[in-house]
Every structure is written in C-alpha cells, then in structure tokens.
PDB file of C-alpha atoms in Angstrom:
ATOM      1  CA  UNK A   1      11.837  -9.604  -9.801  1.00 77.00           C
ATOM      2  CA  UNK A   2      11.024  -6.085  -8.722  1.00 84.00           C
ATOM      3  CA  UNK A   3      11.938  -4.063  -5.690  1.00 89.00           C
ATOM      4  CA  UNK A   4      12.217  -0.518  -4.438  1.00 93.00           C
ATOM      5  CA  UNK A   5      14.631   0.998  -1.970  1.00 94.00           C
ATOM      6  CA  UNK A   6      13.799   4.129  -0.072  1.00 95.00           C
ATOM      7  CA  UNK A   7      16.861   5.885   1.245  1.00 92.00           C
ATOM      8  CA  UNK A   8      16.278   7.392   4.648  1.00 91.00           C
ATOM      9  CA  UNK A   9      13.593   6.135   6.991  1.00 92.00           C
ATOM     10  CA  UNK A  10      13.224   9.637   8.450  1.00 95.00           C
ATOM     11  CA  UNK A  11      13.542  13.011   6.782  1.00 97.00           C
ATOM     12  CA  UNK A  12      13.163  16.315   8.611  1.00 97.00           C
ATOM     13  CA  UNK A  13      12.753  19.682   6.926  1.00 97.00           C
ATOM     14  CA  UNK A  14      11.743  23.162   7.946  1.00 97.00           C
ATOM     15  CA  UNK A  15       8.481  24.612   6.753  1.00 97.00           C
ATOM     16  CA  UNK A  16       9.091  26.237   3.376  1.00 97.00           C
ATOM     17  CA  UNK A  17      12.162  24.122   2.608  1.00 97.00           C
ATOM     18  CA  UNK A  18      12.565  21.718  -0.273  1.00 97.00           C
ATOM     19  CA  UNK A  19      11.328  18.198   0.280  1.00 98.00           C
ATOM     20  CA  UNK A  20      13.304  15.377  -1.349  1.00 98.00           C
ATOM     21  CA  UNK A  21      12.390  11.754  -0.687  1.00 98.00           C
ATOM     22  CA  UNK A  22      14.513   9.205  -2.472  1.00 97.00           C
ATOM     23  CA  UNK A  23      13.416   6.028  -4.191  1.00 97.00           C
ATOM     24  CA  UNK A  24      15.417   3.661  -6.353  1.00 96.00           C
ATOM     25  CA  UNK A  25      13.849   0.755  -8.131  1.00 94.00           C
ATOM     26  CA  UNK A  26      14.874  -2.530  -9.634  1.00 91.00           C
ATOM     27  CA  UNK A  27      12.790  -4.107 -12.351  1.00 85.00           C
ATOM     28  CA  UNK A  28      13.350  -6.623 -15.119  1.00 80.00           C
ATOM     29  CA  UNK A  29      10.482  -5.138 -17.128  1.00 79.00           C
ATOM     30  CA  UNK A  30       9.512  -1.518 -17.778  1.00 80.00           C
ATOM     31  CA  UNK A  31       8.217  -0.429 -14.411  1.00 84.00           C
ATOM     32  CA  UNK A  32       5.183   1.426 -13.281  1.00 88.00           C
ATOM     33  CA  UNK A  33       6.077   3.530 -10.265  1.00 92.00           C
ATOM     34  CA  UNK A  34       3.949   5.079  -7.559  1.00 93.00           C
ATOM     35  CA  UNK A  35       4.216   7.273  -4.522  1.00 96.00           C
ATOM     36  CA  UNK A  36       1.674   6.804  -1.750  1.00 94.00           C
ATOM     37  CA  UNK A  37       1.219   8.866   1.393  1.00 94.00           C
ATOM     38  CA  UNK A  38      -0.153   7.712   4.715  1.00 90.00           C
ATOM     39  CA  UNK A  39      -1.384  10.248   7.240  1.00 89.00           C
ATOM     40  CA  UNK A  40      -1.827   9.110  10.845  1.00 83.00           C
ATOM     41  CA  UNK A  41      -4.707   6.688  11.299  1.00 76.00           C
ATOM     42  CA  UNK A  42      -5.550   6.741   7.610  1.00 80.00           C
ATOM     43  CA  UNK A  43      -5.079   4.454   4.643  1.00 81.00           C
ATOM     44  CA  UNK A  44      -2.586   4.793   1.833  1.00 88.00           C
ATOM     45  CA  UNK A  45      -3.420   7.566  -0.617  1.00 90.00           C
ATOM     46  CA  UNK A  46      -1.990   7.801  -4.112  1.00 90.00           C
ATOM     47  CA  UNK A  47       0.167  10.906  -4.631  1.00 94.00           C
ATOM     48  CA  UNK A  48       1.253  10.233  -8.185  1.00 93.00           C
ATOM     49  CA  UNK A  49       2.171   7.511 -10.638  1.00 90.00           C
ATOM     50  CA  UNK A  50       4.484   6.983 -13.573  1.00 90.00           C
ATOM     51  CA  UNK A  51       3.193   4.790 -16.383  1.00 82.00           C
ATOM     52  CA  UNK A  52       5.704   5.401 -19.202  1.00 76.00           C
ATOM     53  CA  UNK A  53       4.264   8.684 -20.443  1.00 74.00           C
ATOM     54  CA  UNK A  54       6.014  11.876 -19.317  1.00 83.00           C
ATOM     55  CA  UNK A  55       9.070  11.294 -17.147  1.00 89.00           C
ATOM     56  CA  UNK A  56       8.162  14.216 -14.888  1.00 94.00           C
ATOM     57  CA  UNK A  57       4.976  13.377 -13.071  1.00 94.00           C
ATOM     58  CA  UNK A  58       2.941  15.891 -11.134  1.00 94.00           C
ATOM     59  CA  UNK A  59       0.780  14.737  -8.286  1.00 94.00           C
ATOM     60  CA  UNK A  60      -1.493  16.103  -5.644  1.00 93.00           C
ATOM     61  CA  UNK A  61      -0.561  18.638  -2.972  1.00 93.00           C
ATOM     62  CA  UNK A  62       2.269  20.127  -5.045  1.00 96.00           C
ATOM     63  CA  UNK A  63       4.376  16.971  -5.171  1.00 97.00           C
ATOM     64  CA  UNK A  64       6.147  15.752  -8.266  1.00 97.00           C
ATOM     65  CA  UNK A  65       8.540  12.975  -9.181  1.00 97.00           C
ATOM     66  CA  UNK A  66      10.938  12.402 -12.039  1.00 95.00           C
ATOM     67  CA  UNK A  67      11.569   9.005 -13.591  1.00 94.00           C
ATOM     68  CA  UNK A  68      15.255   8.600 -14.434  1.00 94.00           C
ATOM     69  CA  UNK A  69      15.945   5.323 -16.141  1.00 91.00           C
ATOM     70  CA  UNK A  70      19.704   5.818 -16.194  1.00 92.00           C
ATOM     71  CA  UNK A  71      19.717   6.207 -12.419  1.00 94.00           C
ATOM     72  CA  UNK A  72      16.829   3.772 -11.767  1.00 94.00           C
ATOM     73  CA  UNK A  73      15.348   6.475  -9.574  1.00 96.00           C
ATOM     74  CA  UNK A  74      11.949   7.995  -8.933  1.00 96.00           C
ATOM     75  CA  UNK A  75      12.559  10.627  -6.285  1.00 97.00           C
ATOM     76  CA  UNK A  76       9.691  12.634  -4.847  1.00 98.00           C
ATOM     77  CA  UNK A  77      10.044  16.399  -4.457  1.00 98.00           C
ATOM     78  CA  UNK A  78       8.088  19.404  -3.316  1.00 98.00           C
ATOM     79  CA  UNK A  79       9.555  22.906  -3.571  1.00 97.00           C
ATOM     80  CA  UNK A  80       8.175  24.193  -0.286  1.00 97.00           C
ATOM     81  CA  UNK A  81       7.173  21.993   2.629  1.00 97.00           C
ATOM     82  CA  UNK A  82       4.026  22.624   4.596  1.00 96.00           C
ATOM     83  CA  UNK A  83       3.244  21.409   8.088  1.00 96.00           C
ATOM     84  CA  UNK A  84       0.404  19.320   6.657  1.00 95.00           C
ATOM     85  CA  UNK A  85       2.928  17.323   4.597  1.00 96.00           C
ATOM     86  CA  UNK A  86       4.087  15.465   7.708  1.00 96.00           C
ATOM     87  CA  UNK A  87       3.279  11.834   7.006  1.00 96.00           C
ATOM     88  CA  UNK A  88       4.731   8.491   5.927  1.00 94.00           C
ATOM     89  CA  UNK A  89       5.592   8.226   2.233  1.00 96.00           C
ATOM     90  CA  UNK A  90       5.866   4.959   0.341  1.00 95.00           C
ATOM     91  CA  UNK A  91       7.384   4.316  -3.046  1.00 95.00           C
ATOM     92  CA  UNK A  92       6.021   1.311  -4.941  1.00 93.00           C
ATOM     93  CA  UNK A  93       6.628  -0.518  -8.196  1.00 91.00           C
ATOM     94  CA  UNK A  94       4.560  -2.835 -10.323  1.00 85.00           C
ATOM     95  CA  UNK A  95       5.162  -4.534 -13.618  1.00 70.00           C
ATOM     96  CA  UNK A  96       3.277  -7.241 -15.384  1.00 64.00           C
ATOM     97  CA  UNK A  97       1.991  -8.722 -12.164  1.00 63.00           C
ATOM     98  CA  UNK A  98      -1.126  -7.311 -10.611  1.00 71.00           C
ATOM     99  CA  UNK A  99       0.406  -6.248  -7.332  1.00 84.00           C
ATOM    100  CA  UNK A 100       2.429  -3.440  -5.841  1.00 88.00           C
ATOM    101  CA  UNK A 101       5.849  -3.912  -4.298  1.00 90.00           C
ATOM    102  CA  UNK A 102       6.393  -1.286  -1.623  1.00 92.00           C
ATOM    103  CA  UNK A 103       9.450   0.261  -0.105  1.00 92.00           C
ATOM    104  CA  UNK A 104       9.936   0.495   3.637  1.00 90.00           C
ATOM    105  CA  UNK A 105       8.640   4.039   3.787  1.00 93.00           C
ATOM    106  CA  UNK A 106      10.044   7.431   4.747  1.00 96.00           C
ATOM    107  CA  UNK A 107       8.608   9.431   7.607  1.00 96.00           C
ATOM    108  CA  UNK A 108       8.622  13.132   6.810  1.00 97.00           C
ATOM    109  CA  UNK A 109       8.705  15.598   9.684  1.00 97.00           C
ATOM    110  CA  UNK A 110       8.161  19.290   9.064  1.00 97.00           C
ATOM    111  CA  UNK A 111       9.335  21.795  11.655  1.00 96.00           C
ATOM    112  CA  UNK A 112       8.006  25.351  11.937  1.00 94.00           C
TER     113      UNK A 112
ATOM    114  CA  UNK B   1     -13.940  10.711  -2.887  1.00 75.00           C
ATOM    115  CA  UNK B   2     -15.193   7.132  -2.423  1.00 80.00           C
ATOM    116  CA  UNK B   3     -13.616   5.126   0.380  1.00 88.00           C
ATOM    117  CA  UNK B   4     -12.690   1.581   1.232  1.00 93.00           C
ATOM    118  CA  UNK B   5     -13.972   0.807   4.716  1.00 94.00           C
ATOM    119  CA  UNK B   6     -12.299  -1.619   7.095  1.00 95.00           C
ATOM    120  CA  UNK B   7     -13.579  -2.945  10.387  1.00 93.00           C
ATOM    121  CA  UNK B   8     -12.549  -3.202  13.124  1.00 93.00           C
ATOM    122  CA  UNK B   9      -9.787  -0.622  13.332  1.00 93.00           C
ATOM    123  CA  UNK B  10      -8.109  -2.641  16.081  1.00 95.00           C
ATOM    124  CA  UNK B  11      -8.408  -6.343  16.891  1.00 96.00           C
ATOM    125  CA  UNK B  12      -6.778  -8.146  19.758  1.00 97.00           C
ATOM    126  CA  UNK B  13      -6.815 -11.927  19.834  1.00 97.00           C
ATOM    127  CA  UNK B  14      -5.168 -14.855  21.553  1.00 97.00           C
ATOM    128  CA  UNK B  15      -2.708 -17.027  19.689  1.00 97.00           C
ATOM    129  CA  UNK B  16      -4.481 -19.928  18.017  1.00 97.00           C
ATOM    130  CA  UNK B  17      -7.790 -18.121  17.662  1.00 97.00           C
ATOM    131  CA  UNK B  18      -9.513 -17.412  14.387  1.00 97.00           C
ATOM    132  CA  UNK B  19      -9.968 -13.822  13.252  1.00 97.00           C
ATOM    133  CA  UNK B  20     -11.929 -12.297  10.412  1.00 96.00           C
ATOM    134  CA  UNK B  21     -10.983  -8.906   9.100  1.00 97.00           C
ATOM    135  CA  UNK B  22     -13.689  -7.138   7.178  1.00 96.00           C
ATOM    136  CA  UNK B  23     -13.573  -4.741   4.275  1.00 97.00           C
ATOM    137  CA  UNK B  24     -16.168  -2.992   2.162  1.00 96.00           C
ATOM    138  CA  UNK B  25     -14.536  -2.085  -1.168  1.00 95.00           C
ATOM    139  CA  UNK B  26     -15.794   0.725  -3.362  1.00 93.00           C
ATOM    140  CA  UNK B  27     -19.015  -0.389  -4.960  1.00 90.00           C
ATOM    141  CA  UNK B  28     -18.072  -0.444  -8.671  1.00 87.00           C
ATOM    142  CA  UNK B  29     -14.622  -1.943  -8.137  1.00 91.00           C
ATOM    143  CA  UNK B  30     -13.829  -5.395  -9.430  1.00 90.00           C
ATOM    144  CA  UNK B  31     -10.334  -6.180  -8.094  1.00 92.00           C
ATOM    145  CA  UNK B  32      -9.657  -6.634  -4.416  1.00 94.00           C
ATOM    146  CA  UNK B  33      -6.477  -6.988  -2.409  1.00 95.00           C
ATOM    147  CA  UNK B  34      -5.092  -7.534   1.036  1.00 97.00           C
ATOM    148  CA  UNK B  35      -1.738  -6.137   2.094  1.00 96.00           C
ATOM    149  CA  UNK B  36      -0.123  -6.128   5.505  1.00 95.00           C
ATOM    150  CA  UNK B  37       2.540  -4.138   7.283  1.00 91.00           C
ATOM    151  CA  UNK B  38       4.411  -5.533  10.241  1.00 91.00           C
ATOM    152  CA  UNK B  39       5.595  -2.737  12.506  1.00 86.00           C
ATOM    153  CA  UNK B  40       8.718  -1.143  11.106  1.00 79.00           C
ATOM    154  CA  UNK B  41       8.676  -3.198   7.930  1.00 83.00           C
ATOM    155  CA  UNK B  42       7.449  -2.637   4.396  1.00 85.00           C
ATOM    156  CA  UNK B  43       3.906  -3.024   3.174  1.00 90.00           C
ATOM    157  CA  UNK B  44       3.619  -6.552   1.757  1.00 93.00           C
ATOM    158  CA  UNK B  45       1.225  -7.985  -0.776  1.00 93.00           C
ATOM    159  CA  UNK B  46      -0.864 -10.903   0.484  1.00 96.00           C
ATOM    160  CA  UNK B  47      -3.501 -11.726  -2.099  1.00 95.00           C
ATOM    161  CA  UNK B  48      -5.486 -10.428  -5.037  1.00 93.00           C
ATOM    162  CA  UNK B  49      -9.056 -11.457  -5.824  1.00 94.00           C
ATOM    163  CA  UNK B  50     -11.110 -11.098  -8.967  1.00 91.00           C
ATOM    164  CA  UNK B  51     -14.294 -12.677 -10.257  1.00 90.00           C
ATOM    165  CA  UNK B  52     -14.789 -14.573  -7.005  1.00 91.00           C
ATOM    166  CA  UNK B  53     -11.442 -16.276  -7.014  1.00 93.00           C
ATOM    167  CA  UNK B  54      -7.880 -15.662  -5.969  1.00 94.00           C
ATOM    168  CA  UNK B  55      -5.835 -14.375  -8.898  1.00 91.00           C
ATOM    169  CA  UNK B  56      -2.492 -14.203  -7.116  1.00 91.00           C
ATOM    170  CA  UNK B  57      -1.135 -14.838  -3.645  1.00 93.00           C
ATOM    171  CA  UNK B  58       2.187 -14.364  -1.945  1.00 93.00           C
ATOM    172  CA  UNK B  59       4.256 -16.865   0.008  1.00 93.00           C
ATOM    173  CA  UNK B  60       2.870 -15.316   3.186  1.00 93.00           C
ATOM    174  CA  UNK B  61      -0.648 -16.348   2.225  1.00 95.00           C
ATOM    175  CA  UNK B  62      -0.482 -19.953   3.373  1.00 93.00           C
ATOM    176  CA  UNK B  63      -3.239 -22.396   4.281  1.00 94.00           C
ATOM    177  CA  UNK B  64      -4.019 -20.450   7.432  1.00 96.00           C
ATOM    178  CA  UNK B  65      -5.321 -17.565   5.335  1.00 97.00           C
ATOM    179  CA  UNK B  66      -8.451 -17.378   3.234  1.00 97.00           C
ATOM    180  CA  UNK B  67     -10.462 -14.657   1.547  1.00 97.00           C
ATOM    181  CA  UNK B  68     -14.091 -14.454   0.665  1.00 95.00           C
ATOM    182  CA  UNK B  69     -16.579 -12.113  -0.907  1.00 92.00           C
ATOM    183  CA  UNK B  70     -19.691 -13.517   0.707  1.00 86.00           C
ATOM    184  CA  UNK B  71     -22.377 -11.107  -0.374  1.00 86.00           C
ATOM    185  CA  UNK B  72     -21.196  -8.871  -3.203  1.00 79.00           C
ATOM    186  CA  UNK B  73     -20.237  -5.999  -0.936  1.00 88.00           C
ATOM    187  CA  UNK B  74     -17.955  -7.354   1.794  1.00 93.00           C
ATOM    188  CA  UNK B  75     -14.475  -8.746   1.284  1.00 96.00           C
ATOM    189  CA  UNK B  76     -13.042 -10.659   4.214  1.00 97.00           C
ATOM    190  CA  UNK B  77      -9.674 -12.020   5.265  1.00 97.00           C
ATOM    191  CA  UNK B  78      -9.741 -14.960   7.647  1.00 97.00           C
ATOM    192  CA  UNK B  79      -6.799 -16.236   9.632  1.00 97.00           C
ATOM    193  CA  UNK B  80      -7.718 -19.664  10.997  1.00 96.00           C
ATOM    194  CA  UNK B  81      -5.224 -20.073  13.811  1.00 95.00           C
ATOM    195  CA  UNK B  82      -3.370 -16.874  14.540  1.00 96.00           C
ATOM    196  CA  UNK B  83       0.308 -16.780  15.388  1.00 96.00           C
ATOM    197  CA  UNK B  84       2.300 -14.095  17.145  1.00 97.00           C
ATOM    198  CA  UNK B  85       3.940 -13.168  13.857  1.00 95.00           C
ATOM    199  CA  UNK B  86       0.560 -12.382  12.321  1.00 97.00           C
ATOM    200  CA  UNK B  87       0.490  -9.192  14.362  1.00 97.00           C
ATOM    201  CA  UNK B  88       0.446  -6.411  11.796  1.00 96.00           C
ATOM    202  CA  UNK B  89      -1.611  -3.701  10.159  1.00 94.00           C
ATOM    203  CA  UNK B  90      -3.774  -5.255   7.465  1.00 97.00           C
ATOM    204  CA  UNK B  91      -4.870  -3.094   4.551  1.00 96.00           C
ATOM    205  CA  UNK B  92      -7.662  -3.851   2.152  1.00 96.00           C
ATOM    206  CA  UNK B  93      -7.567  -2.252  -1.298  1.00 94.00           C
ATOM    207  CA  UNK B  94      -9.673  -2.200  -4.426  1.00 93.00           C
ATOM    208  CA  UNK B  95      -9.710  -0.820  -7.943  1.00 89.00           C
ATOM    209  CA  UNK B  96     -11.815  -0.789 -11.057  1.00 87.00           C
ATOM    210  CA  UNK B  97      -9.443  -2.483 -13.491  1.00 78.00           C
ATOM    211  CA  UNK B  98      -6.413  -4.634 -13.108  1.00 61.00           C
ATOM    212  CA  UNK B  99      -3.371  -2.935 -14.363  1.00 65.00           C
ATOM    213  CA  UNK B 100      -1.839   0.192 -12.907  1.00 64.00           C
ATOM    214  CA  UNK B 101      -5.007   2.035 -12.203  1.00 73.00           C
ATOM    215  CA  UNK B 102      -5.388   3.856  -8.928  1.00 79.00           C
ATOM    216  CA  UNK B 103      -5.560   1.526  -5.978  1.00 86.00           C
ATOM    217  CA  UNK B 104      -7.807   2.709  -3.167  1.00 89.00           C
ATOM    218  CA  UNK B 105      -6.725   1.605   0.309  1.00 91.00           C
ATOM    219  CA  UNK B 106      -8.687   1.345   3.508  1.00 92.00           C
ATOM    220  CA  UNK B 107      -7.350   2.771   6.751  1.00 90.00           C
ATOM    221  CA  UNK B 108      -6.334  -0.655   7.988  1.00 92.00           C
ATOM    222  CA  UNK B 109      -7.012  -3.052  10.829  1.00 96.00           C
ATOM    223  CA  UNK B 110      -4.327  -3.309  13.469  1.00 95.00           C
ATOM    224  CA  UNK B 111      -4.202  -6.958  14.526  1.00 97.00           C
ATOM    225  CA  UNK B 112      -2.464  -7.810  17.774  1.00 97.00           C
ATOM    226  CA  UNK B 113      -1.926 -11.483  18.591  1.00 97.00           C
ATOM    227  CA  UNK B 114      -1.098 -12.156  22.230  1.00 96.00           C
TER     228      UNK B 114
END
C-alpha cells in the first residue's frame, strides 16, 4: 500500500522568503513521487517528479524537491517566494499501479 | 501547452438524479482517468480507462458510476443516482503512456448534490 502525508495544511511566508512544503511517503515498492500545484479555478499542474534518477529534482517556477529514502521524505522547496506562488500544492506517489495517491494538500500563502 | 477540457465547470443536481460529467482529453493521449476531491479532503482516484475499457477502479467507483468514451474524443463519467456524498470536485486526466509519465488534469467540475 502507498500513501503520502503532507505536514501542514496551510503555510504562510513573506515574499522573498524560503518556501518549504513537507511530504512524507509510505511505499512497499520503490516509489515515484510527484508535486502538483493547483491555482484557483484551474486544474492540477505537474511541478516536478522523481522517478529514481537524481535524488534532487528541479521543477518549474524555481521549485525543487529532494528524495530522501532514509527519511521517506520528498519535501518541496523554493529559495525565494513570489506572490504568484500562492496556490494549493499536492504531493503524490505512485508505484506499480497506474494511479496516483495524493496527499491532502498544503495551501501556500505569500505575504508582501 | 495542450489542455484537458471539462464541462460544465459547475453542476447542481437533486439527489437521485443522473449526471454526466464531460471531458475532452488531449488528442493523442491513450490513458484516461477520473479523480475527485471532496471539500477539505485529498484528491482520490476513481477509475482509469485504456483501450475502451476500465483498467482499474477504486472502491468508490461502485455500480452507480460508469465511464464511456463514446466518440473517440469525449470521455464521460456518469453517476446514475446521485447521493449527497457525491458532492465533490471531479477531475479528468489523461496521458500518453501508462507509467509515470506526466498526467494532464482538467480544471474540474464542481458537482453539488442537493
């Protein structure tokens, strides 16, 4: 069975501050891990994915995530937040099955 | 970038009524999915569809649900007799190949069952 846990349903940062969104996973097989973003009134958009190549994955809009097997984590970071980063962020895992298992999401607020 | 299109964006229905949620996946995609998100809860997998048949479905996807690709472009989700607990945002998604390739999501249909 696979699952992801996103710590913190809401995260608030100031513009220019570091963004850190936490995700821990559980998987009985080597996982594939994803971060999706959802802007208001839009669908889910892929930010980045980990598929067992490099453990540090770079995505769009300056985001990156590091796969840490020892910590079963795949936290999402961005060095400097921008107002346009305000959105809902979802961590997801998949394995051998052809489906994604999502976390409950983290709403990121960015203050000027 | 190509888009998955979902219509309508909002649907209100009475309990017990049938609803059909419509999706137009990206034209060269072969794998199609429905997910849903009840307010405040996680996005949940409902069903995957490939080669004109269901390849996997979740426990949520009971006999009240069905999917169809009637004409080679549309992909529909039908709920035969809606219940209050079916109220959710329903997302359609598609991709070119099965495993771990980028999944393109539509913007969702917000279904409200009264």
